[in-house]
Amino acid sequence: MSTAADGMQALLANGGGSLGERMGIRIIEATPERVVATMPVEGNTQPYGLLHGGASCVLAETIGSVGAALHGATVDRPFAVGVDINATHHKGVRSGEVTGVATPVHRGRTAVTYEIVISDEDGDRVCTARLTCLLRGA
């Protein structure tokens, strides 16, 4: 197995990397067209008991990067490196689980952009993020 394939297997197996694993991220579905993952609110809150905005960004960057790497593998550039992320936080969440869905906005040979929508258990949008990754070869 190649280094890129080994790295992708590790990402998918442990929630997108060691930070994702510590935060409880579970990848449910992963293709270049759509990546879905969940994350618990508990353990990922700020001092007021709300889901931490940085936790939402970690979820967004994790699943956007997985989608980018999967796309990158199709153009022989399997290493995705995040170069820009922004997020708008729409609603606070105090408990339960959130779900992130990443879909591509642009998929090129050297750069990709994904929109990530994070929703609560009621399906209400909690956060909208955009991630751009640079794609690099082996």
Tab-separated table of C-alpha atoms in Angstrom:
chain	number	residue	atom	x	y	z
A	1	MET	CA	0.000	0.000	0.000
A	2	SER	CA	1.292	3.500	-0.791
A	3	THR	CA	2.068	6.162	1.789
A	4	ALA	CA	-0.962	8.138	0.591
A	5	ALA	CA	-3.258	5.129	0.891
A	6	ASP	CA	-1.858	4.322	4.343
A	7	GLY	CA	-2.501	7.913	5.426
A	8	MET	CA	-6.075	7.868	4.120
A	9	GLN	CA	-6.815	4.589	5.902
A	10	ALA	CA	-5.522	6.114	9.150
A	11	LEU	CA	-7.696	9.206	8.642
A	12	LEU	CA	-10.826	7.168	8.083
A	13	ALA	CA	-10.102	4.757	10.932
A	14	ASN	CA	-9.649	7.300	13.710
A	15	GLY	CA	-11.947	10.222	13.017
A	16	GLY	CA	-9.684	12.128	10.672
A	17	GLY	CA	-6.495	12.111	12.735
A	18	SER	CA	-5.492	12.153	16.376
A	19	LEU	CA	-7.277	15.469	17.099
A	20	GLY	CA	-10.441	14.146	15.484
A	21	GLU	CA	-10.160	10.990	17.530
A	22	ARG	CA	-9.806	12.983	20.788
A	23	MET	CA	-12.870	15.027	19.870
A	24	GLY	CA	-14.946	11.941	19.132
A	25	ILE	CA	-15.376	12.527	15.396
A	26	ARG	CA	-16.783	9.485	13.590
A	27	ILE	CA	-16.695	9.410	9.811
A	28	ILE	CA	-19.900	7.823	8.517
A	29	GLU	CA	-19.511	8.259	4.749
A	30	ALA	CA	-16.540	9.333	2.642
A	31	THR	CA	-16.372	9.933	-1.102
A	32	PRO	CA	-14.941	12.858	-3.087
A	33	GLU	CA	-18.548	14.051	-3.591
A	34	ARG	CA	-19.703	13.863	0.038
A	35	VAL	CA	-18.201	13.283	3.463
A	36	VAL	CA	-20.422	12.854	6.524
A	37	ALA	CA	-19.276	12.666	10.145
A	38	THR	CA	-20.661	13.106	13.627
A	39	MET	CA	-19.168	14.651	16.757
A	40	PRO	CA	-20.465	14.736	20.334
A	41	VAL	CA	-21.138	18.108	21.909
A	42	GLU	CA	-20.085	16.856	25.345
A	43	GLY	CA	-16.365	17.362	25.818
A	44	ASN	CA	-16.236	19.931	23.005
A	45	THR	CA	-17.805	22.927	24.728
A	46	GLN	CA	-16.663	26.404	25.741
A	47	PRO	CA	-17.054	27.836	29.275
A	48	TYR	CA	-20.742	28.725	28.733
A	49	GLY	CA	-21.609	25.102	27.987
A	50	LEU	CA	-22.115	25.637	24.256
A	51	LEU	CA	-20.416	23.730	21.456
A	52	HIS	CA	-17.072	25.482	20.979
A	53	GLY	CA	-16.747	27.281	17.642
A	54	GLY	CA	-13.259	25.871	17.310
A	55	ALA	CA	-14.685	22.359	17.647
A	56	SER	CA	-17.008	23.093	14.738
A	57	CYS	CA	-13.983	24.248	12.746
A	58	VAL	CA	-12.100	21.047	13.593
A	59	LEU	CA	-15.050	18.967	12.392
A	60	ALA	CA	-15.305	21.077	9.229
A	61	GLU	CA	-11.585	20.914	8.434
A	62	THR	CA	-11.471	17.201	9.153
A	63	ILE	CA	-14.238	16.204	6.782
A	64	GLY	CA	-13.378	18.780	4.126
A	65	SER	CA	-9.788	17.518	4.141
A	66	VAL	CA	-10.936	13.910	3.797
A	67	GLY	CA	-13.017	14.848	0.749
A	68	ALA	CA	-10.101	16.841	-0.664
A	69	ALA	CA	-7.684	13.945	-0.204
A	70	LEU	CA	-10.109	11.502	-1.815
A	71	HIS	CA	-10.484	13.829	-4.798
A	72	GLY	CA	-6.722	14.415	-4.853
A	73	ALA	CA	-6.149	10.686	-5.212
A	74	THR	CA	-8.098	10.798	-8.499
A	75	VAL	CA	-5.707	13.424	-9.935
A	76	ASP	CA	-2.498	11.891	-8.519
A	77	ARG	CA	-2.228	14.540	-5.780
A	78	PRO	CA	-3.378	12.638	-2.665
A	79	PHE	CA	-2.028	14.969	0.030
A	80	ALA	CA	-4.501	17.699	1.004
A	81	VAL	CA	-3.292	20.638	3.087
A	82	GLY	CA	-5.803	23.175	4.396
A	83	VAL	CA	-4.915	26.745	3.407
A	84	ASP	CA	-8.113	28.627	4.306
A	85	ILE	CA	-11.109	27.994	6.526
A	86	ASN	CA	-13.963	30.246	7.567
A	87	ALA	CA	-17.045	29.496	9.585
A	88	THR	CA	-20.276	31.199	10.513
A	89	HIS	CA	-21.877	29.969	13.724
A	90	HIS	CA	-25.668	30.181	13.491
A	91	LYS	CA	-26.982	28.511	16.639
A	92	GLY	CA	-25.677	27.303	19.979
A	93	VAL	CA	-25.866	23.636	20.956
A	94	ARG	CA	-25.530	22.366	24.539
A	95	SER	CA	-25.921	18.594	24.230
A	96	GLY	CA	-26.245	15.656	21.916
A	97	GLU	CA	-24.384	15.198	18.692
A	98	VAL	CA	-23.777	17.326	15.625
A	99	THR	CA	-23.445	16.076	12.063
A	100	GLY	CA	-21.224	17.626	9.421
A	101	VAL	CA	-21.712	17.184	5.696
A	102	ALA	CA	-18.975	18.313	3.300
A	103	THR	CA	-19.730	18.798	-0.391
A	104	PRO	CA	-17.428	20.201	-3.067
A	105	VAL	CA	-17.746	23.730	-4.364
A	106	HIS	CA	-14.674	23.440	-6.619
A	107	ARG	CA	-12.450	20.454	-7.388
A	108	GLY	CA	-9.378	21.251	-9.423
A	109	ARG	CA	-6.017	19.610	-9.900
A	110	THR	CA	-4.137	21.745	-7.360
A	111	ALA	CA	-6.855	23.204	-5.131
A	112	VAL	CA	-10.272	22.174	-3.863
A	113	THR	CA	-12.957	23.962	-1.885
A	114	TYR	CA	-15.648	22.266	0.188
A	115	GLU	CA	-18.719	23.691	1.896
A	116	ILE	CA	-19.428	22.069	5.235
A	117	VAL	CA	-22.838	22.283	6.891
A	118	ILE	CA	-23.018	21.268	10.547
A	119	SER	CA	-26.465	20.491	11.982
A	120	ASP	CA	-27.839	19.504	15.369
A	121	GLU	CA	-29.983	16.440	16.099
A	122	ASP	CA	-33.132	18.350	15.070
A	123	GLY	CA	-31.612	19.081	11.660
A	124	ASP	CA	-31.140	22.786	12.448
A	125	ARG	CA	-28.052	24.377	10.936
A	126	VAL	CA	-25.494	25.149	13.620
A	127	CYS	CA	-22.552	26.235	11.462
A	128	THR	CA	-21.656	26.804	7.821
A	129	ALA	CA	-17.969	26.562	6.935
A	130	ARG	CA	-15.859	26.729	3.800
A	131	LEU	CA	-12.484	25.000	3.488
A	132	THR	CA	-9.911	25.342	0.726
A	133	CYS	CA	-7.113	22.796	0.473
A	134	LEU	CA	-3.992	22.697	-1.645
A	135	LEU	CA	-3.393	19.314	-3.258
A	136	ARG	CA	0.147	17.945	-3.341
A	137	GLY	CA	1.641	14.875	-4.980
A	138	ALA	CA	3.539	12.082	-3.286
